[in-house]
Amino acid sequence: EVQLQASGGGLVQAGGSLRLSCAASGFRSAEVAITWFRQAPEKEREGVACISRSGGDIRYRESVKGRFTISIDSAKNTVYLQMNSLTPDDTAVYYCAADPMYSVCAGYDWRQYESRGQGTQVTVSS
């Protein structure tokens, strides 16, 4: 069974940093692209960043470019999301998702991903 475990969330002040981790089991993370999503209260879930199996295809939503960095450690089957210069607008539950069909970034439609992590809460105080 394919499983994704997101962790690393917490409470941080505006301007601070957090690093999220998405640990994959049941398949090798090197075989699939991993996409991070987030959902703030009363808002739609939105895609944040994606990294392909090779690391050669990396994408960010416009609002996080220059602040967030996605990376992959294939040996640990883990994808990281380094988040710097956090603002209250980044407050959300963050999820990672993947699907064996996609070895490269495949867009930000949550429904297209078979495997979805349980989420980790990120709260940024002003």
GROMACS .gro file of N, CA, C and O in nm:
model
  504
    1GLU      N    1   0.085  -0.119   0.000
    1GLU     CA    2   0.000   0.000   0.000
    1GLU      C    3   0.088   0.125   0.000
    1GLU      O    4   0.181   0.135   0.078
    2VAL      N    5   0.055   0.218  -0.087
    2VAL     CA    6   0.130   0.342  -0.095
    2VAL      C    7   0.084   0.436   0.015
    2VAL      O    8  -0.035   0.460   0.030
    3GLN      N    9   0.178   0.487   0.091
    3GLN     CA   10   0.145   0.583   0.196
    3GLN      C   11   0.238   0.703   0.193
    3GLN      O   12   0.356   0.690   0.162
    4LEU      N   13   0.182   0.819   0.227
    4LEU     CA   14   0.260   0.941   0.239
    4LEU      C   15   0.236   0.998   0.378
    4LEU      O   16   0.122   1.005   0.425
    5GLN      N   17   0.343   1.039   0.443
    5GLN     CA   18   0.334   1.093   0.578
    5GLN      C   19   0.396   1.232   0.579
    5GLN      O   20   0.518   1.245   0.563
    6ALA      N   21   0.312   1.333   0.598
    6ALA     CA   22   0.361   1.470   0.607
    6ALA      C   23   0.389   1.507   0.752
    6ALA      O   24   0.313   1.468   0.842
    7SER      N   25   0.495   1.581   0.775
    7SER     CA   26   0.529   1.624   0.910
    7SER      C   27   0.609   1.753   0.903
    7SER      O   28   0.649   1.798   0.795
    8GLY      N   29   0.632   1.812   1.020
    8GLY     CA   30   0.716   1.931   1.028
    8GLY      C   31   0.641   2.060   1.049
    8GLY      O   32   0.703   2.166   1.062
    9GLY      N   33   0.510   2.055   1.051
    9GLY     CA   34   0.434   2.176   1.074
    9GLY      C   35   0.449   2.228   1.215
    9GLY      O   36   0.508   2.162   1.301
   10GLY      N   37   0.397   2.347   1.238
   10GLY     CA   38   0.405   2.405   1.371
   10GLY      C   39   0.361   2.549   1.370
   10GLY      O   40   0.304   2.597   1.271
   11LEU      N   41   0.387   2.615   1.481
   11LEU     CA   42   0.354   2.757   1.497
   11LEU      C   43   0.483   2.839   1.484
   11LEU      O   44   0.582   2.809   1.551
   12VAL      N   45   0.478   2.939   1.400
   12VAL     CA   46   0.596   3.023   1.378
   12VAL      C   47   0.551   3.168   1.360
   12VAL      O   48   0.439   3.193   1.314
   13GLN      N   49   0.636   3.260   1.395
   13GLN     CA   50   0.604   3.401   1.375
   13GLN      C   51   0.628   3.440   1.230
   13GLN      O   52   0.708   3.378   1.159
   14ALA      N   53   0.562   3.544   1.189
   14ALA     CA   54   0.582   3.596   1.054
   14ALA      C   55   0.730   3.627   1.031
   14ALA      O   56   0.797   3.680   1.119
   15GLY      N   57   0.777   3.587   0.914
   15GLY     CA   58   0.918   3.604   0.884
   15GLY      C   59   1.003   3.482   0.916
   15GLY      O   60   1.119   3.475   0.876
   16GLY      N   61   0.943   3.388   0.988
   16GLY     CA   62   1.015   3.269   1.028
   16GLY      C   63   1.016   3.162   0.920
   16GLY      O   64   0.969   3.183   0.808
   17SER      N   65   1.072   3.046   0.957
   17SER     CA   66   1.089   2.936   0.862
   17SER      C   67   1.042   2.804   0.923
   17SER      O   68   1.045   2.786   1.046
   18LEU      N   69   1.002   2.715   0.836
   18LEU     CA   70   0.970   2.578   0.873
   18LEU      C   71   1.014   2.488   0.757
   18LEU      O   72   1.016   2.531   0.642
   19ARG      N   73   1.044   2.364   0.791
   19ARG     CA   74   1.071   2.266   0.687
   19ARG      C   75   0.976   2.148   0.703
   19ARG      O   76   0.975   2.082   0.807
   20LEU      N   77   0.898   2.127   0.601
   20LEU     CA   78   0.805   2.014   0.600
   20LEU      C   79   0.870   1.894   0.533
   20LEU      O   80   0.951   1.910   0.441
   21SER      N   81   0.831   1.777   0.578
   21SER     CA   82   0.880   1.653   0.518
   21SER      C   83   0.762   1.569   0.472
   21SER      O   84   0.657   1.568   0.535
   22CYS      N   85   0.783   1.499   0.363
   22CYS     CA   86   0.683   1.406   0.313
   22CYS      C   87   0.754   1.273   0.291
   22CYS      O   88   0.831   1.257   0.195
   23ALA      N   89   0.732   1.180   0.382
   23ALA     CA   90   0.797   1.049   0.375
   23ALA      C   91   0.707   0.952   0.299
   23ALA      O   92   0.589   0.938   0.330
   24ALA      N   93   0.764   0.885   0.201
   24ALA     CA   94   0.688   0.793   0.117
   24ALA      C   95   0.723   0.650   0.150
   24ALA      O   96   0.838   0.616   0.175
   25SER      N   97   0.623   0.565   0.150
   25SER     CA   98   0.645   0.421   0.167
   25SER      C   99   0.553   0.346   0.074
   25SER      O  100   0.448   0.396   0.034
   26GLY      N  101   0.592   0.228   0.039
   26GLY     CA  102   0.510   0.148  -0.051
   26GLY      C  103   0.550   0.167  -0.196
   26GLY      O  104   0.513   0.088  -0.281
   27PHE      N  105   0.624   0.271  -0.225
   27PHE     CA  106   0.684   0.290  -0.356
   27PHE      C  107   0.805   0.380  -0.337
   27PHE      O  108   0.814   0.453  -0.240
   28ARG      N  109   0.893   0.372  -0.429
   28ARG     CA  110   1.012   0.455  -0.417
   28ARG      C  111   0.981   0.596  -0.465
   28ARG      O  112   0.929   0.615  -0.573
   29SER      N  113   1.012   0.695  -0.382
   29SER     CA  114   0.982   0.833  -0.418
   29SER      C  115   1.054   0.873  -0.546
   29SER      O  116   1.013   0.964  -0.615
   30ALA      N  117   1.160   0.802  -0.577
   30ALA     CA  118   1.232   0.835  -0.700
   30ALA      C  119   1.151   0.799  -0.824
   30ALA      O  120   1.186   0.840  -0.933
   31GLU      N  121   1.043   0.725  -0.808
   31GLU     CA  122   0.964   0.682  -0.923
   31GLU      C  123   0.847   0.775  -0.952
   31GLU      O  124   0.785   0.763  -1.056
   32VAL      N  125   0.814   0.861  -0.858
   32VAL     CA  126   0.697   0.946  -0.876
   32VAL      C  127   0.730   1.090  -0.842
   32VAL      O  128   0.821   1.119  -0.768
   33ALA      N  129   0.650   1.180  -0.899
   33ALA     CA  130   0.658   1.320  -0.861
   33ALA      C  131   0.576   1.340  -0.734
   33ALA      O  132   0.476   1.272  -0.712
   34ILE      N  133   0.619   1.429  -0.650
   34ILE     CA  134   0.548   1.461  -0.526
   34ILE      C  135   0.502   1.605  -0.533
   34ILE      O  136   0.580   1.695  -0.570
   35THR      N  137   0.376   1.626  -0.499
   35THR     CA  138   0.319   1.761  -0.502
   35THR      C  139   0.271   1.799  -0.363
   35THR      O  140   0.206   1.719  -0.296
   36TRP      N  141   0.301   1.920  -0.323
   36TRP     CA  142   0.251   1.974  -0.197
   36TRP      C  143   0.127   2.060  -0.225
   36TRP      O  144   0.126   2.139  -0.318
   37PHE      N  145   0.028   2.041  -0.140
   37PHE     CA  146  -0.094   2.121  -0.143
   37PHE      C  147  -0.111   2.186  -0.005
   37PHE      O  148  -0.050   2.144   0.092
   38ARG      N  149  -0.199   2.283   0.000
   38ARG     CA  150  -0.237   2.339   0.129
   38ARG      C  151  -0.382   2.383   0.124
   38ARG      O  152  -0.436   2.413   0.017
   39GLN      N  153  -0.442   2.384   0.241
   39GLN     CA  154  -0.581   2.430   0.251
   39GLN      C  155  -0.596   2.513   0.376
   39GLN      O  156  -0.578   2.463   0.488
   40ALA      N  157  -0.629   2.638   0.356
   40ALA     CA  158  -0.656   2.729   0.466
   40ALA      C  159  -0.805   2.720   0.502
   40ALA      O  160  -0.886   2.678   0.419
   41PRO      N  161  -0.840   2.759   0.625
   41PRO     CA  162  -0.981   2.753   0.666
   41PRO      C  163  -1.071   2.828   0.568
   41PRO      O  164  -1.039   2.940   0.527
   42GLU      N  165  -1.177   2.763   0.528
   42GLU     CA  166  -1.279   2.822   0.440
   42GLU      C  167  -1.225   2.861   0.303
   42GLU      O  168  -1.285   2.943   0.234
   43LYS      N  169  -1.115   2.800   0.264
   43LYS     CA  170  -1.061   2.826   0.131
   43LYS      C  171  -1.043   2.695   0.055
   43LYS      O  172  -1.037   2.586   0.114
   44GLU      N  173  -1.031   2.706  -0.075
   44GLU     CA  174  -1.008   2.589  -0.159
   44GLU      C  175  -0.867   2.537  -0.137
   44GLU      O  176  -0.774   2.612  -0.108
   45ARG      N  177  -0.852   2.406  -0.153
   45ARG     CA  178  -0.719   2.348  -0.149
   45ARG      C  179  -0.643   2.394  -0.273
   45ARG      O  180  -0.699   2.399  -0.382
   46GLU      N  181  -0.517   2.428  -0.255
   46GLU     CA  182  -0.439   2.479  -0.367
   46GLU      C  183  -0.302   2.412  -0.372
   46GLU      O  184  -0.245   2.375  -0.269
   47GLY      N  185  -0.253   2.397  -0.492
   47GLY     CA  186  -0.120   2.341  -0.510
   47GLY      C  187  -0.015   2.443  -0.474
   47GLY      O  188  -0.033   2.563  -0.499
   48VAL      N  189   0.094   2.396  -0.414
   48VAL     CA  190   0.199   2.484  -0.368
   48VAL      C  191   0.328   2.464  -0.448
   48VAL      O  192   0.389   2.559  -0.495
   49ALA      N  193   0.370   2.339  -0.458
   49ALA     CA  194   0.496   2.309  -0.527
   49ALA      C  195   0.498   2.163  -0.568
   49ALA      O  196   0.428   2.080  -0.510
   50CYS      N  197   0.581   2.134  -0.665
   50CYS     CA  198   0.591   1.997  -0.715
   50CYS      C  199   0.736   1.971  -0.754
   50CYS      O  200   0.807   2.062  -0.798
   51ILE      N  201   0.777   1.845  -0.737
   51ILE     CA  202   0.910   1.806  -0.783
   51ILE      C  203   0.900   1.671  -0.850
   51ILE      O  204   0.832   1.580  -0.804
   52SER      N  205   0.969   1.656  -0.963
   52SER     CA  206   0.965   1.532  -1.037
   52SER      C  207   1.063   1.431  -0.980
   52SER      O  208   1.144   1.462  -0.893
   53ARG      N  209   1.057   1.312  -1.030
   53ARG     CA  210   1.143   1.204  -0.981
   53ARG      C  211   1.291   1.239  -0.993
   53ARG      O  212   1.371   1.199  -0.909
   54SER      N  213   1.327   1.309  -1.098
   54SER     CA  214   1.468   1.341  -1.120
   54SER      C  215   1.510   1.470  -1.051
   54SER      O  216   1.630   1.500  -1.040
   55GLY      N  217   1.412   1.549  -1.008
   55GLY     CA  218   1.443   1.681  -0.954
   55GLY      C  219   1.458   1.785  -1.064
   55GLY      O  220   1.479   1.902  -1.035
   56GLY      N  221   1.444   1.742  -1.188
   56GLY     CA  222   1.463   1.834  -1.299
   56GLY      C  223   1.339   1.916  -1.332
   56GLY      O  224   1.348   2.017  -1.403
   57ASP      N  225   1.225   1.873  -1.285
   57ASP     CA  226   1.100   1.946  -1.306
   57ASP      C  227   1.051   1.993  -1.170
   57ASP      O  228   1.004   1.912  -1.090
   58ILE      N  229   1.063   2.120  -1.145
   58ILE     CA  230   1.022   2.180  -1.018
   58ILE      C  231   0.930   2.296  -1.049
   58ILE      O  232   0.962   2.380  -1.134
   59ARG      N  233   0.820   2.304  -0.978
   59ARG     CA  234   0.723   2.411  -1.002
   59ARG      C  235   0.673   2.465  -0.869
   59ARG      O  236   0.659   2.392  -0.772
   60TYR      N  237   0.643   2.595  -0.871
   60TYR     CA  238   0.591   2.663  -0.753
   60TYR      C  239   0.472   2.748  -0.792
   60TYR      O  240   0.468   2.804  -0.902
   61ARG      N  241   0.378   2.761  -0.700
   61ARG     CA  242   0.275   2.861  -0.724
   61ARG      C  243   0.338   2.998  -0.708
   61ARG      O  244   0.437   3.014  -0.635
   62GLU      N  245   0.283   3.095  -0.776
   62GLU     CA  246   0.346   3.226  -0.784
   62GLU      C  247   0.372   3.287  -0.647
   62GLU      O  248   0.477   3.348  -0.623
   63SER      N  249   0.280   3.272  -0.556
   63SER     CA  250   0.289   3.340  -0.426
   63SER      C  251   0.399   3.287  -0.335
   63SER      O  252   0.432   3.350  -0.234
   64VAL      N  253   0.457   3.171  -0.368
   64VAL     CA  254   0.562   3.116  -0.282
   64VAL      C  255   0.699   3.118  -0.349
   64VAL      O  256   0.800   3.083  -0.285
   65LYS      N  257   0.704   3.158  -0.474
   65LYS     CA  258   0.832   3.162  -0.546
   65LYS      C  259   0.930   3.255  -0.473
   65LYS      O  260   0.895   3.364  -0.432
   66GLY      N  261   1.054   3.207  -0.459
   66GLY     CA  262   1.155   3.285  -0.391
   66GLY      C  263   1.155   3.267  -0.240
   66GLY      O  264   1.249   3.309  -0.172
   67ARG      N  265   1.049   3.206  -0.186
   67ARG     CA  266   1.041   3.184  -0.041
   67ARG      C  267   1.044   3.035  -0.006
   67ARG      O  268   1.098   2.996   0.096
   68PHE      N  269   0.982   2.954  -0.088
   68PHE     CA  270   0.975   2.809  -0.063
   68PHE      C  271   1.071   2.736  -0.157
   68PHE      O  272   1.088   2.776  -0.273
   69THR      N  273   1.129   2.628  -0.106
   69THR     CA  274   1.216   2.544  -0.187
   69THR      C  275   1.177   2.398  -0.166
   69THR      O  276   1.174   2.350  -0.051
   70ILE      N  277   1.150   2.329  -0.275
   70ILE     CA  278   1.116   2.188  -0.268
   70ILE      C  279   1.238   2.107  -0.311
   70ILE      O  280   1.312   2.146  -0.402
   71SER      N  281   1.261   1.996  -0.241
   71SER     CA  282   1.376   1.913  -0.273
   71SER      C  283   1.342   1.767  -0.246
   71SER      O  284   1.243   1.738  -0.176
   72ILE      N  285   1.422   1.678  -0.298
   72ILE     CA  286   1.396   1.536  -0.282
   72ILE      C  287   1.522   1.463  -0.239
   72ILE      O  288   1.631   1.493  -0.288
   73ASP      N  289   1.508   1.373  -0.145
   73ASP     CA  290   1.615   1.284  -0.102
   73ASP      C  291   1.570   1.142  -0.136
   73ASP      O  292   1.495   1.081  -0.059
   74SER      N  293   1.610   1.093  -0.250
   74SER     CA  294   1.563   0.963  -0.296
   74SER      C  295   1.606   0.850  -0.204
   74SER      O  296   1.535   0.753  -0.185
   75ALA      N  297   1.724   0.864  -0.147
   75ALA     CA  298   1.773   0.759  -0.057
   75ALA      C  299   1.684   0.743   0.065
   75ALA      O  300   1.669   0.633   0.119
   76LYS      N  301   1.624   0.852   0.109
   76LYS     CA  302   1.536   0.849   0.226
   76LYS      C  303   1.389   0.843   0.186
   76LYS      O  304   1.302   0.846   0.273
   77ASN      N  305   1.360   0.838   0.057
   77ASN     CA  306   1.221   0.839   0.010
   77ASN      C  307   1.144   0.955   0.071
   77ASN      O  308   1.028   0.940   0.113
   78THR      N  309   1.206   1.071   0.073
   78THR     CA  310   1.145   1.186   0.140
   78THR      C  311   1.159   1.311   0.053
   78THR      O  312   1.264   1.335  -0.008
   79VAL      N  313   1.051   1.388   0.049
   79VAL     CA  314   1.052   1.518  -0.017
   79VAL      C  315   1.037   1.625   0.090
   79VAL      O  316   0.959   1.609   0.185
   80TYR      N  317   1.112   1.732   0.075
   80TYR     CA  318   1.110   1.841   0.173
   80TYR      C  319   1.052   1.967   0.110
   80TYR      O  320   1.067   1.991  -0.009
   81LEU      N  321   0.990   2.047   0.194
   81LEU     CA  322   0.945   2.179   0.153
   81LEU      C  323   1.000   2.279   0.255
   81LEU      O  324   0.948   2.288   0.367
   82GLN      N  325   1.105   2.347   0.217
   82GLN     CA  326   1.164   2.450   0.302
   82GLN      C  327   1.087   2.579   0.280
   82GLN      O  328   1.078   2.628   0.168
   83MET      N  329   1.031   2.633   0.387
   83MET     CA  330   0.947   2.752   0.377
   83MET      C  331   1.012   2.864   0.457
   83MET      O  332   1.025   2.853   0.580
   84ASN      N  333   1.050   2.969   0.390
   84ASN     CA  334   1.113   3.085   0.453
   84ASN      C  335   1.025   3.208   0.437
   84ASN      O  336   0.932   3.208   0.355
   85SER      N  337   1.054   3.309   0.514
   85SER     CA  338   0.980   3.436   0.507
   85SER      C  339   0.829   3.411   0.512
   85SER      O  340   0.752   3.466   0.432
   86LEU      N  341   0.789   3.331   0.606
   86LEU     CA  342   0.647   3.294   0.616
   86LEU      C  343   0.562   3.415   0.655
   86LEU      O  344   0.605   3.503   0.731
   87THR      N  345   0.441   3.417   0.603
   87THR     CA  346   0.344   3.521   0.635
   87THR      C  347   0.216   3.453   0.686
   87THR      O  348   0.195   3.334   0.664
   88PRO      N  349   0.129   3.530   0.751
   88PRO     CA  350   0.002   3.471   0.796
   88PRO      C  351  -0.078   3.408   0.682
   88PRO      O  352  -0.156   3.316   0.706
   89ASP      N  353  -0.060   3.456   0.561
   89ASP     CA  354  -0.132   3.398   0.447
   89ASP      C  355  -0.087   3.256   0.415
   89ASP      O  356  -0.154   3.186   0.338
   90ASP      N  357   0.026   3.214   0.471
   90ASP     CA  358   0.073   3.077   0.451
   90ASP      C  359   0.010   2.979   0.551
   90ASP      O  360   0.033   2.859   0.541
   91THR      N  361  -0.066   3.030   0.644
   91THR     CA  362  -0.131   2.945   0.742
   91THR      C  363  -0.229   2.850   0.673
   91THR      O  364  -0.318   2.895   0.600
   92ALA      N  365  -0.211   2.722   0.696
   92ALA     CA  366  -0.294   2.621   0.630
   92ALA      C  367  -0.252   2.482   0.678
   92ALA      O  368  -0.149   2.467   0.745
   93VAL      N  369  -0.333   2.385   0.643
   93VAL     CA  370  -0.290   2.246   0.656
   93VAL      C  371  -0.222   2.209   0.525
   93VAL      O  372  -0.279   2.229   0.417
   94TYR      N  373  -0.101   2.158   0.536
   94TYR     CA  374  -0.023   2.122   0.419
   94TYR      C  375  -0.027   1.971   0.399
   94TYR      O  376  -0.008   1.893   0.493
   95TYR      N  377  -0.048   1.932   0.275
   95TYR     CA  378  -0.059   1.792   0.238
   95TYR      C  379   0.039   1.761   0.126
   95TYR      O  380   0.068   1.845   0.042
   96CYS      N  381   0.086   1.638   0.122
   96CYS     CA  382   0.162   1.594   0.005
   96CYS      C  383   0.082   1.485  -0.067
   96CYS      O  384   0.002   1.414  -0.006
   97ALA      N  385   0.102   1.477  -0.196
   97ALA     CA  386   0.025   1.384  -0.277
   97ALA      C  387   0.112   1.331  -0.390
   97ALA      O  388   0.207   1.397  -0.434
   98ALA      N  389   0.077   1.212  -0.437
   98ALA     CA  390   0.151   1.151  -0.547
   98ALA      C  391   0.063   1.048  -0.616
   98ALA      O  392  -0.040   1.006  -0.563
   99ASP      N  393   0.104   1.009  -0.733
   99ASP     CA  394   0.032   0.905  -0.807
   99ASP      C  395   0.134   0.831  -0.892
   99ASP      O  396   0.216   0.896  -0.958
  100PRO      N  397   0.129   0.698  -0.893
  100PRO     CA  398   0.226   0.620  -0.970
  100PRO      C  399   0.227   0.654  -1.119
  100PRO      O  400   0.324   0.624  -1.189
  101MET      N  401   0.119   0.717  -1.167
  101MET     CA  402   0.112   0.751  -1.310
  101MET      C  403   0.203   0.868  -1.345
  101MET      O  404   0.238   0.887  -1.461
  102TYR      N  405   0.242   0.948  -1.244
  102TYR     CA  406   0.311   1.073  -1.273
  102TYR      C  407   0.454   1.072  -1.219
  102TYR      O  408   0.475   1.085  -1.098
  103SER      N  409   0.549   1.064  -1.308
  103SER     CA  410   0.689   1.075  -1.268
  103SER      C  411   0.739   1.218  -1.286
  103SER      O  412   0.849   1.250  -1.243
  104VAL      N  413   0.657   1.302  -1.349
  104VAL     CA  414   0.687   1.444  -1.361
  104VAL      C  415   0.568   1.521  -1.307
  104VAL      O  416   0.461   1.464  -1.284
  105CYS      N  417   0.587   1.650  -1.285
  105CYS     CA  418   0.479   1.732  -1.230
  105CYS      C  419   0.358   1.729  -1.322
  105CYS      O  420   0.371   1.742  -1.443
  106ALA      N  421   0.241   1.711  -1.261
  106ALA     CA  422   0.120   1.686  -1.340
  106ALA      C  423   0.006   1.780  -1.306
  106ALA      O  424  -0.108   1.751  -1.340
  107GLY      N  425   0.034   1.889  -1.242
  107GLY     CA  426  -0.072   1.985  -1.216
  107GLY      C  427  -0.122   1.983  -1.074
  107GLY      O  428  -0.080   1.900  -0.991
  108TYR      N  429  -0.213   2.072  -1.044
  108TYR     CA  430  -0.259   2.096  -0.908
  108TYR      C  431  -0.406   2.058  -0.886
  108TYR      O  432  -0.477   2.123  -0.810
  109ASP      N  433  -0.448   1.952  -0.952
  109ASP     CA  434  -0.583   1.902  -0.925
  109ASP      C  435  -0.570   1.790  -0.822
  109ASP      O  436  -0.525   1.680  -0.853
  110TRP      N  437  -0.611   1.818  -0.700
  110TRP     CA  438  -0.598   1.724  -0.589
  110TRP      C  439  -0.659   1.588  -0.622
  110TRP      O  440  -0.609   1.483  -0.581
  111ARG      N  441  -0.767   1.588  -0.697
  111ARG     CA  442  -0.841   1.466  -0.723
  111ARG      C  443  -0.766   1.367  -0.811
  111ARG      O  444  -0.800   1.248  -0.814
  112GLN      N  445  -0.665   1.413  -0.881
  112GLN     CA  446  -0.595   1.324  -0.973
  112GLN      C  447  -0.489   1.239  -0.905
  112GLN      O  448  -0.431   1.152  -0.970
  113TYR      N  449  -0.468   1.263  -0.776
  113TYR     CA  450  -0.361   1.192  -0.706
  113TYR      C  451  -0.419   1.081  -0.620
  113TYR      O  452  -0.504   1.104  -0.533
  114GLU      N  453  -0.369   0.961  -0.641
  114GLU     CA  454  -0.419   0.845  -0.571
  114GLU      C  455  -0.374   0.843  -0.426
  114GLU      O  456  -0.449   0.804  -0.336
  115SER      N  457  -0.251   0.883  -0.400
  115SER     CA  458  -0.195   0.879  -0.266
  115SER      C  459  -0.190   1.020  -0.208
  115SER      O  460  -0.135   1.111  -0.270
  116ARG      N  461  -0.246   1.034  -0.088
  116ARG     CA  462  -0.252   1.166  -0.025
  116ARG      C  463  -0.215   1.153   0.122
  116ARG      O  464  -0.272   1.067   0.192
  117GLY      N  465  -0.125   1.236   0.169
  117GLY     CA  466  -0.087   1.233   0.309
  117GLY      C  467  -0.195   1.294   0.396
  117GLY      O  468  -0.288   1.358   0.348
  118GLN      N  469  -0.180   1.280   0.526
  118GLN     CA  470  -0.285   1.323   0.619
  118GLN      C  471  -0.278   1.471   0.653
  118GLN      O  472  -0.373   1.524   0.710
  119GLY      N  473  -0.172   1.539   0.619
  119GLY     CA  474  -0.165   1.682   0.644
  119GLY      C  475  -0.090   1.718   0.770
  119GLY      O  476  -0.091   1.645   0.868
  120THR      N  477  -0.027   1.833   0.767
  120THR     CA  478   0.041   1.889   0.884
  120THR      C  479   0.006   2.037   0.892
  120THR      O  480   0.008   2.108   0.791
  121GLN      N  481  -0.027   2.082   1.012
  121GLN     CA  482  -0.074   2.219   1.030
  121GLN      C  483   0.043   2.316   1.038
  121GLN      O  484   0.138   2.296   1.115
  122VAL      N  485   0.033   2.422   0.960
  122VAL     CA  486   0.129   2.533   0.966
  122VAL      C  487   0.052   2.658   1.006
  122VAL      O  488  -0.046   2.694   0.940
  123THR      N  489   0.093   2.720   1.115
  123THR     CA  490   0.029   2.841   1.162
  123THR      C  491   0.134   2.950   1.174
  123THR      O  492   0.235   2.933   1.243
  124VAL      N  493   0.109   3.061   1.106
  124VAL     CA  494   0.202   3.174   1.108
  124VAL      C  495   0.133   3.290   1.178
  124VAL      O  496   0.029   3.339   1.132
  125SER      N  497   0.191   3.334   1.288
  125SER     CA  498   0.132   3.444   1.365
  125SER      C  499   0.192   3.577   1.319
  125SER      O  500   0.307   3.584   1.278
  126SER      N  501   0.110   3.680   1.328
  126SER     CA  502   0.156   3.813   1.283
  126SER      C  503   0.223   3.889   1.395
  126SER      O  504   0.221   3.848   1.511
   0.00000   0.00000   0.00000
